Amino acid sequence: MDPDQVAKAFVEHYYTTFDANRTGLANLYQEGSMLTFEGQKIQGSQSIVAKLTSLPFAQCQHSITTVDCQPSGPAGGMLVFVSGNLQLAGEQHALKFSQMFHLMPTSSGSFYVLNDIFRLNYA
Amino acid sequence: MDPDQVAKAFVEHYYTTFDANRTGLANLYQEGSMLTFEGQKIQGSQSIVAKLTSLPFAQCQHSITTVDCQPSGPAGGMLVFVSGNLQLAGEQHALKFSQMFHLMPTSSGSFYVLNDIFRLNYA
């Protein structure tokens, strides 16, 4: 599978899971994973999912505008850079966001998220 | 020097150099470096700088809104995620952009750019 396809498949899986069942994201992170959410740093799968599930909206829908990916070095990692829109339930306008993921291979041939940085793009 | 300070110093150096003398960016990249510029992938310092110097504007000024950074794994790398505005000479409105850099340590104790992904955030 080529890296661009892996990146697109990851992105689709990530945001579909986020929008349907945020707690389901827990197995994409590990203890060494770090999320920076609007400047706040959170470490470890459990704390990251606690942050994501405590965001002040119940329902949301991500739509993706661009996905870029690059190999991140000899360890077999992959950088995925996403831009898109985030529609919150009950809000008239979608919010624009940018997010990057650093995916690292697992022993089972899959990937987990080592680094995750999220920013809203204010107009 | 703490990682956030390194990231901020890098970002300031990068955009100051970009705005004053784009060819001066060449020594921040190496042969294995990759730039994805608005979806176009370019590999190697020389090709990257050729791309940056051929952009269809002579003068520009970056202003930075946010800088986030995280360690990227055991190899000592660092991920830097930037959002900001890009003002082109003669244009009324600045363009919003997001950019990520994966910095890797050099043998001399400095950093070079292994990965660089740039996207304009269209309104």
PDB file of C-alpha atoms in Angstrom:
ATOM      1  CA  MET A   1       0.000   0.000   0.000  1.00  0.00           C
ATOM      2  CA  ASP A   2       1.523   3.320  -0.944  1.00  0.00           C
ATOM      3  CA  PRO A   3       2.025   5.965   1.766  1.00  0.00           C
ATOM      4  CA  ASP A   4      -0.567   8.349   0.353  1.00  0.00           C
ATOM      5  CA  GLN A   5      -3.169   5.597   0.504  1.00  0.00           C
ATOM      6  CA  VAL A   6      -2.182   4.728   4.078  1.00  0.00           C
ATOM      7  CA  ALA A   7      -2.461   8.404   5.038  1.00  0.00           C
ATOM      8  CA  LYS A   8      -5.874   8.798   3.420  1.00  0.00           C
ATOM      9  CA  ALA A   9      -7.156   5.593   5.032  1.00  0.00           C
ATOM     10  CA  PHE A  10      -5.876   6.717   8.439  1.00  0.00           C
ATOM     11  CA  VAL A  11      -7.463  10.162   8.087  1.00  0.00           C
ATOM     12  CA  GLU A  12     -10.808   8.721   7.065  1.00  0.00           C
ATOM     13  CA  HIS A  13     -10.730   6.242   9.949  1.00  0.00           C
ATOM     14  CA  TYR A  14      -9.645   8.876  12.475  1.00  0.00           C
ATOM     15  CA  TYR A  15     -12.328  11.455  11.727  1.00  0.00           C
ATOM     16  CA  THR A  16     -15.106   8.920  11.198  1.00  0.00           C
ATOM     17  CA  THR A  17     -14.295   7.509  14.634  1.00  0.00           C
ATOM     18  CA  PHE A  18     -14.007  11.007  16.157  1.00  0.00           C
ATOM     19  CA  ASP A  19     -17.435  11.989  14.847  1.00  0.00           C
ATOM     20  CA  ALA A  20     -19.182   8.713  15.767  1.00  0.00           C
ATOM     21  CA  ASN A  21     -17.511   7.607  19.011  1.00  0.00           C
ATOM     22  CA  ARG A  22     -14.587   9.607  20.379  1.00  0.00           C
ATOM     23  CA  THR A  23     -13.667   6.991  22.997  1.00  0.00           C
ATOM     24  CA  GLY A  24     -12.900   4.648  20.089  1.00  0.00           C
ATOM     25  CA  LEU A  25      -9.810   6.767  19.351  1.00  0.00           C
ATOM     26  CA  ALA A  26      -8.034   5.378  22.446  1.00  0.00           C
ATOM     27  CA  ASN A  27      -6.415   2.494  20.600  1.00  0.00           C
ATOM     28  CA  LEU A  28      -4.857   4.831  18.019  1.00  0.00           C
ATOM     29  CA  TYR A  29      -2.654   6.389  20.749  1.00  0.00           C
ATOM     30  CA  GLN A  30      -0.098   4.865  23.133  1.00  0.00           C
ATOM     31  CA  GLU A  31       1.422   5.945  26.459  1.00  0.00           C
ATOM     32  CA  GLY A  32       4.180   7.930  24.730  1.00  0.00           C
ATOM     33  CA  SER A  33       1.738   9.754  22.463  1.00  0.00           C
ATOM     34  CA  MET A  34       1.336  13.506  22.742  1.00  0.00           C
ATOM     35  CA  LEU A  35      -1.526  15.763  21.673  1.00  0.00           C
ATOM     36  CA  THR A  36      -1.215  19.541  21.480  1.00  0.00           C
ATOM     37  CA  PHE A  37      -4.761  20.872  21.298  1.00  0.00           C
ATOM     38  CA  GLU A  38      -4.977  24.630  20.760  1.00  0.00           C
ATOM     39  CA  GLY A  39      -1.647  24.986  22.543  1.00  0.00           C
ATOM     40  CA  GLN A  40      -2.401  22.624  25.450  1.00  0.00           C
ATOM     41  CA  LYS A  41      -0.073  19.592  25.673  1.00  0.00           C
ATOM     42  CA  ILE A  42      -1.548  16.273  26.816  1.00  0.00           C
ATOM     43  CA  GLN A  43       0.408  13.024  27.082  1.00  0.00           C
ATOM     44  CA  GLY A  44      -0.753   9.401  26.936  1.00  0.00           C
ATOM     45  CA  SER A  45      -3.687   7.641  25.317  1.00  0.00           C
ATOM     46  CA  GLN A  46      -6.003   7.836  28.336  1.00  0.00           C
ATOM     47  CA  SER A  47      -5.441  11.573  28.976  1.00  0.00           C
ATOM     48  CA  ILE A  48      -5.735  12.371  25.273  1.00  0.00           C
ATOM     49  CA  VAL A  49      -9.082  10.614  24.954  1.00  0.00           C
ATOM     50  CA  ALA A  50     -10.273  12.229  28.197  1.00  0.00           C
ATOM     51  CA  LYS A  51      -9.474  15.617  26.622  1.00  0.00           C
ATOM     52  CA  LEU A  52     -11.189  14.792  23.325  1.00  0.00           C
ATOM     53  CA  THR A  53     -14.334  13.474  25.010  1.00  0.00           C
ATOM     54  CA  SER A  54     -14.532  16.524  27.297  1.00  0.00           C
ATOM     55  CA  LEU A  55     -14.599  19.056  24.454  1.00  0.00           C
ATOM     56  CA  PRO A  56     -17.655  21.297  24.845  1.00  0.00           C
ATOM     57  CA  PHE A  57     -19.723  19.836  22.029  1.00  0.00           C
ATOM     58  CA  ALA A  58     -21.543  16.525  21.793  1.00  0.00           C
ATOM     59  CA  GLN A  59     -21.899  16.156  18.043  1.00  0.00           C
ATOM     60  CA  CYS A  60     -19.557  17.236  15.289  1.00  0.00           C
ATOM     61  CA  GLN A  61     -18.645  16.435  11.722  1.00  0.00           C
ATOM     62  CA  HIS A  62     -15.220  16.807  10.159  1.00  0.00           C
ATOM     63  CA  SER A  63     -14.876  17.283   6.419  1.00  0.00           C
ATOM     64  CA  ILE A  64     -11.415  17.040   4.924  1.00  0.00           C
ATOM     65  CA  THR A  65     -10.054  19.526   2.380  1.00  0.00           C
ATOM     66  CA  THR A  66      -6.423  18.391   1.941  1.00  0.00           C
ATOM     67  CA  VAL A  67      -4.228  15.482   3.091  1.00  0.00           C
ATOM     68  CA  ASP A  68      -0.439  15.622   2.617  1.00  0.00           C
ATOM     69  CA  CYS A  69       1.964  12.926   3.729  1.00  0.00           C
ATOM     70  CA  GLN A  70       5.719  12.315   3.881  1.00  0.00           C
ATOM     71  CA  PRO A  71       7.931   9.569   5.330  1.00  0.00           C
ATOM     72  CA  SER A  72       9.379  10.890   8.607  1.00  0.00           C
ATOM     73  CA  GLY A  73      12.742   9.108   8.670  1.00  0.00           C
ATOM     74  CA  PRO A  74      14.435   5.725   9.019  1.00  0.00           C
ATOM     75  CA  ALA A  75      12.130   4.502  11.836  1.00  0.00           C
ATOM     76  CA  GLY A  76       9.318   3.970   9.308  1.00  0.00           C
ATOM     77  CA  GLY A  77       7.116   6.780  10.549  1.00  0.00           C
ATOM     78  CA  MET A  78       4.827   8.927   8.470  1.00  0.00           C
ATOM     79  CA  LEU A  79       3.780  12.565   8.754  1.00  0.00           C
ATOM     80  CA  VAL A  80       0.202  13.380   7.817  1.00  0.00           C
ATOM     81  CA  PHE A  81      -0.931  16.985   7.471  1.00  0.00           C
ATOM     82  CA  VAL A  82      -4.667  17.669   7.220  1.00  0.00           C
ATOM     83  CA  SER A  83      -6.775  20.746   6.597  1.00  0.00           C
ATOM     84  CA  GLY A  84     -10.530  20.773   6.768  1.00  0.00           C
ATOM     85  CA  ASN A  85     -13.755  22.016   8.287  1.00  0.00           C
ATOM     86  CA  LEU A  86     -15.332  21.130  11.609  1.00  0.00           C
ATOM     87  CA  GLN A  87     -19.088  21.531  11.831  1.00  0.00           C
ATOM     88  CA  LEU A  88     -20.458  21.603  15.366  1.00  0.00           C
ATOM     89  CA  ALA A  89     -24.107  20.673  15.962  1.00  0.00           C
ATOM     90  CA  GLY A  90     -26.279  23.768  16.265  1.00  0.00           C
ATOM     91  CA  GLU A  91     -23.664  26.162  14.820  1.00  0.00           C
ATOM     92  CA  GLN A  92     -24.313  27.982  11.567  1.00  0.00           C
ATOM     93  CA  HIS A  93     -20.733  28.147  10.303  1.00  0.00           C
ATOM     94  CA  ALA A  94     -18.098  25.447  10.169  1.00  0.00           C
ATOM     95  CA  LEU A  95     -14.709  26.085  11.800  1.00  0.00           C
ATOM     96  CA  LYS A  96     -11.560  25.671   9.718  1.00  0.00           C
ATOM     97  CA  PHE A  97      -8.792  23.572  11.221  1.00  0.00           C
ATOM     98  CA  SER A  98      -5.314  22.234  10.487  1.00  0.00           C
ATOM     99  CA  GLN A  99      -3.945  19.119  12.161  1.00  0.00           C
ATOM    100  CA  MET A 100      -0.800  17.058  11.867  1.00  0.00           C
ATOM    101  CA  PHE A 101      -0.200  13.466  12.886  1.00  0.00           C
ATOM    102  CA  HIS A 102       3.074  11.602  13.229  1.00  0.00           C
ATOM    103  CA  LEU A 103       2.260   7.938  12.718  1.00  0.00           C
ATOM    104  CA  MET A 104       4.672   5.247  13.860  1.00  0.00           C
ATOM    105  CA  PRO A 105       4.546   1.560  12.911  1.00  0.00           C
ATOM    106  CA  THR A 106       3.354  -0.961  15.501  1.00  0.00           C
ATOM    107  CA  SER A 107       4.771  -4.470  15.823  1.00  0.00           C
ATOM    108  CA  SER A 108       1.582  -5.808  14.216  1.00  0.00           C
ATOM    109  CA  GLY A 109       2.169  -3.875  10.989  1.00  0.00           C
ATOM    110  CA  SER A 110      -0.322  -1.136  11.751  1.00  0.00           C
ATOM    111  CA  PHE A 111       0.322   2.466  12.866  1.00  0.00           C
ATOM    112  CA  TYR A 112      -0.269   4.458  16.030  1.00  0.00           C
ATOM    113  CA  VAL A 113      -0.259   8.221  16.593  1.00  0.00           C
ATOM    114  CA  LEU A 114       2.940   9.366  18.320  1.00  0.00           C
ATOM    115  CA  ASN A 115       2.344  13.101  17.739  1.00  0.00           C
ATOM    116  CA  ASP A 116      -0.876  15.025  17.152  1.00  0.00           C
ATOM    117  CA  ILE A 117      -1.077  18.823  16.868  1.00  0.00           C
ATOM    118  CA  PHE A 118      -4.447  20.519  16.313  1.00  0.00           C
ATOM    119  CA  ARG A 119      -5.199  24.177  15.615  1.00  0.00           C
ATOM    120  CA  LEU A 120      -8.321  26.024  14.578  1.00  0.00           C
ATOM    121  CA  ASN A 121      -7.650  28.535  11.794  1.00  0.00           C
ATOM    122  CA  TYR A 122      -9.445  31.647  12.920  1.00  0.00           C
ATOM    123  CA  ALA A 123     -10.611  33.921  10.114  1.00  0.00           C
TER     124      ALA A 123
ATOM    125  CA  MET B   1      17.674  25.315  25.715  1.00  0.00           C
ATOM    126  CA  ASP B   2      14.157  24.012  26.038  1.00  0.00           C
ATOM    127  CA  PRO B   3      12.389  22.631  22.943  1.00  0.00           C
ATOM    128  CA  ASP B   4       9.842  25.440  22.769  1.00  0.00           C
ATOM    129  CA  GLN B   5      12.655  27.990  22.675  1.00  0.00           C
ATOM    130  CA  VAL B   6      14.481  26.040  19.968  1.00  0.00           C
ATOM    131  CA  ALA B   7      11.262  25.885  17.939  1.00  0.00           C
ATOM    132  CA  LYS B   8      10.598  29.603  18.290  1.00  0.00           C
ATOM    133  CA  ALA B   9      14.202  30.481  17.393  1.00  0.00           C
ATOM    134  CA  PHE B  10      14.045  28.219  14.332  1.00  0.00           C
ATOM    135  CA  VAL B  11      10.738  29.706  13.184  1.00  0.00           C
ATOM    136  CA  GLU B  12      11.995  33.259  13.560  1.00  0.00           C
ATOM    137  CA  HIS B  13      15.204  32.430  11.678  1.00  0.00           C
ATOM    138  CA  TYR B  14      13.366  30.565   8.930  1.00  0.00           C
ATOM    139  CA  TYR B  15      10.822  33.256   8.072  1.00  0.00           C
ATOM    140  CA  THR B  16      13.241  36.163   8.490  1.00  0.00           C
ATOM    141  CA  THR B  17      15.540  34.423   6.003  1.00  0.00           C
ATOM    142  CA  PHE B  18      12.634  33.572   3.688  1.00  0.00           C
ATOM    143  CA  ASP B  19      11.486  37.196   3.581  1.00  0.00           C
ATOM    144  CA  ALA B  20      14.986  38.713   3.194  1.00  0.00           C
ATOM    145  CA  ASN B  21      16.890  36.207   1.048  1.00  0.00           C
ATOM    146  CA  ARG B  22      15.215  32.937   0.065  1.00  0.00           C
ATOM    147  CA  THR B  23      18.411  31.366  -1.279  1.00  0.00           C
ATOM    148  CA  GLY B  24      19.779  31.565   2.269  1.00  0.00           C
ATOM    149  CA  LEU B  25      17.355  28.754   3.221  1.00  0.00           C
ATOM    150  CA  ALA B  26      19.490  26.208   1.333  1.00  0.00           C
ATOM    151  CA  ASN B  27      21.638  25.291   4.322  1.00  0.00           C
ATOM    152  CA  LEU B  28      18.557  24.479   6.435  1.00  0.00           C
ATOM    153  CA  TYR B  29      17.756  21.535   4.140  1.00  0.00           C
ATOM    154  CA  GLN B  30      19.758  18.437   3.152  1.00  0.00           C
ATOM    155  CA  GLU B  31      19.618  15.976   0.262  1.00  0.00           C
ATOM    156  CA  GLY B  32      17.056  13.775   2.034  1.00  0.00           C
ATOM    157  CA  SER B  33      14.796  16.714   2.869  1.00  0.00           C
ATOM    158  CA  MET B  34      11.303  16.882   1.406  1.00  0.00           C
ATOM    159  CA  LEU B  35       8.994  19.846   0.878  1.00  0.00           C
ATOM    160  CA  THR B  36       5.319  19.475   0.036  1.00  0.00           C
ATOM    161  CA  PHE B  37       4.188  22.888  -1.211  1.00  0.00           C
ATOM    162  CA  GLU B  38       0.453  23.130  -1.885  1.00  0.00           C
ATOM    163  CA  GLY B  39       0.438  19.398  -2.666  1.00  0.00           C
ATOM    164  CA  GLN B  40       3.591  19.341  -4.827  1.00  0.00           C
ATOM    165  CA  LYS B  41       6.420  17.163  -3.467  1.00  0.00           C
ATOM    166  CA  ILE B  42      10.002  18.347  -3.951  1.00  0.00           C
ATOM    167  CA  GLN B  43      13.089  16.504  -2.676  1.00  0.00           C
ATOM    168  CA  GLY B  44      16.564  17.785  -1.836  1.00  0.00           C
ATOM    169  CA  SER B  45      17.928  21.141  -0.703  1.00  0.00           C
ATOM    170  CA  GLN B  46      18.735  22.444  -4.177  1.00  0.00           C
ATOM    171  CA  SER B  47      15.328  21.602  -5.678  1.00  0.00           C
ATOM    172  CA  ILE B  48      13.502  22.940  -2.628  1.00  0.00           C
ATOM    173  CA  VAL B  49      15.259  26.299  -2.794  1.00  0.00           C
ATOM    174  CA  ALA B  50      14.728  26.420  -6.570  1.00  0.00           C
ATOM    175  CA  LYS B  51      11.001  25.999  -5.891  1.00  0.00           C
ATOM    176  CA  LEU B  52      10.915  28.646  -3.160  1.00  0.00           C
ATOM    177  CA  THR B  53      12.831  31.203  -5.213  1.00  0.00           C
ATOM    178  CA  SER B  54      10.598  30.605  -8.248  1.00  0.00           C
ATOM    179  CA  LEU B  55       7.350  31.418  -6.420  1.00  0.00           C
ATOM    180  CA  PRO B  56       5.484  34.132  -8.328  1.00  0.00           C
ATOM    181  CA  PHE B  57       6.164  36.989  -5.934  1.00  0.00           C
ATOM    182  CA  ALA B  58       9.371  38.909  -5.261  1.00  0.00           C
ATOM    183  CA  GLN B  59       8.656  40.370  -1.844  1.00  0.00           C
ATOM    184  CA  CYS B  60       6.698  38.913   1.024  1.00  0.00           C
ATOM    185  CA  GLN B  61       6.389  39.108   4.767  1.00  0.00           C
ATOM    186  CA  HIS B  62       5.397  36.273   7.078  1.00  0.00           C
ATOM    187  CA  SER B  63       3.850  37.036  10.442  1.00  0.00           C
ATOM    188  CA  ILE B  64       3.457  34.181  12.889  1.00  0.00           C
ATOM    189  CA  THR B  65       0.276  33.534  14.873  1.00  0.00           C
ATOM    190  CA  THR B  66       1.041  30.235  16.666  1.00  0.00           C
ATOM    191  CA  VAL B  67       4.023  27.900  17.108  1.00  0.00           C
ATOM    192  CA  ASP B  68       3.541  24.418  18.605  1.00  0.00           C
ATOM    193  CA  CYS B  69       6.306  21.881  19.080  1.00  0.00           C
ATOM    194  CA  GLN B  70       6.731  18.274  20.200  1.00  0.00           C
ATOM    195  CA  PRO B  71       9.652  15.823  20.320  1.00  0.00           C
ATOM    196  CA  SER B  72       9.259  13.422  17.374  1.00  0.00           C
ATOM    197  CA  GLY B  73      10.788  10.261  18.816  1.00  0.00           C
ATOM    198  CA  PRO B  74      14.029   8.657  19.999  1.00  0.00           C
ATOM    199  CA  ALA B  75      16.153  10.076  17.122  1.00  0.00           C
ATOM    200  CA  GLY B  76      16.079  13.531  18.752  1.00  0.00           C
ATOM    201  CA  GLY B  77      13.878  15.177  16.154  1.00  0.00           C
ATOM    202  CA  MET B  78      11.347  17.882  16.756  1.00  0.00           C
ATOM    203  CA  LEU B  79       8.022  18.681  15.134  1.00  0.00           C
ATOM    204  CA  VAL B  80       7.159  22.350  14.721  1.00  0.00           C
ATOM    205  CA  PHE B  81       3.682  23.418  13.649  1.00  0.00           C
ATOM    206  CA  VAL B  82       3.156  27.033  12.582  1.00  0.00           C
ATOM    207  CA  SER B  83       0.153  29.131  11.638  1.00  0.00           C
ATOM    208  CA  GLY B  84       0.388  32.669  10.374  1.00  0.00           C
ATOM    209  CA  ASN B  85      -0.196  35.247   7.690  1.00  0.00           C
ATOM    210  CA  LEU B  86       1.674  35.815   4.462  1.00  0.00           C
ATOM    211  CA  GLN B  87       1.558  39.328   3.045  1.00  0.00           C
ATOM    212  CA  LEU B  88       2.596  39.588  -0.593  1.00  0.00           C
ATOM    213  CA  ALA B  89       3.857  42.925  -1.896  1.00  0.00           C
ATOM    214  CA  GLY B  90       1.101  44.828  -3.696  1.00  0.00           C
ATOM    215  CA  GLU B  91      -1.731  42.651  -2.354  1.00  0.00           C
ATOM    216  CA  GLN B  92      -4.382  44.155  -0.113  1.00  0.00           C
ATOM    217  CA  HIS B  93      -5.112  41.100   2.020  1.00  0.00           C
ATOM    218  CA  ALA B  94      -2.704  38.719   3.717  1.00  0.00           C
ATOM    219  CA  LEU B  95      -3.020  34.984   3.022  1.00  0.00           C
ATOM    220  CA  LYS B  96      -3.389  32.598   5.938  1.00  0.00           C
ATOM    221  CA  PHE B  97      -1.096  29.587   6.004  1.00  0.00           C
ATOM    222  CA  SER B  98      -0.216  26.534   8.066  1.00  0.00           C
ATOM    223  CA  GLN B  99       3.165  24.848   7.863  1.00  0.00           C
ATOM    224  CA  MET B 100       4.872  22.000   9.647  1.00  0.00           C
ATOM    225  CA  PHE B 101       8.573  21.247   9.940  1.00  0.00           C
ATOM    226  CA  HIS B 102      10.265  18.073  11.126  1.00  0.00           C
ATOM    227  CA  LEU B 103      13.676  19.139  12.442  1.00  0.00           C
ATOM    228  CA  MET B 104      16.440  16.586  12.894  1.00  0.00           C
ATOM    229  CA  PRO B 105      19.694  17.110  14.788  1.00  0.00           C
ATOM    230  CA  THR B 106      22.920  17.572  12.828  1.00  0.00           C
ATOM    231  CA  SER B 107      26.282  16.235  13.991  1.00  0.00           C
ATOM    232  CA  SER B 108      27.270  19.809  14.910  1.00  0.00           C
ATOM    233  CA  GLY B 109      24.450  20.123  17.444  1.00  0.00           C
ATOM    234  CA  SER B 110      22.188  22.194  15.230  1.00  0.00           C
ATOM    235  CA  PHE B 111      19.048  21.125  13.344  1.00  0.00           C
ATOM    236  CA  TYR B 112      18.098  20.695   9.699  1.00  0.00           C
ATOM    237  CA  VAL B 113      14.674  20.412   8.082  1.00  0.00           C
ATOM    238  CA  LEU B 114      13.886  16.804   7.112  1.00  0.00           C
ATOM    239  CA  ASN B 115      10.189  17.410   6.367  1.00  0.00           C
ATOM    240  CA  ASP B 116       8.353  20.592   5.408  1.00  0.00           C
ATOM    241  CA  ILE B 117       4.662  20.741   4.492  1.00  0.00           C
ATOM    242  CA  PHE B 118       3.063  24.055   3.525  1.00  0.00           C
ATOM    243  CA  ARG B 119      -0.586  24.857   2.866  1.00  0.00           C
ATOM    244  CA  LEU B 120      -2.487  28.079   2.361  1.00  0.00           C
ATOM    245  CA  ASN B 121      -5.737  28.148   4.349  1.00  0.00           C
ATOM    246  CA  TYR B 122      -8.268  29.431   1.895  1.00  0.00           C
ATOM    247  CA  ALA B 123     -11.185  31.276   3.463  1.00  0.00           C
TER     248      ALA B 123
END
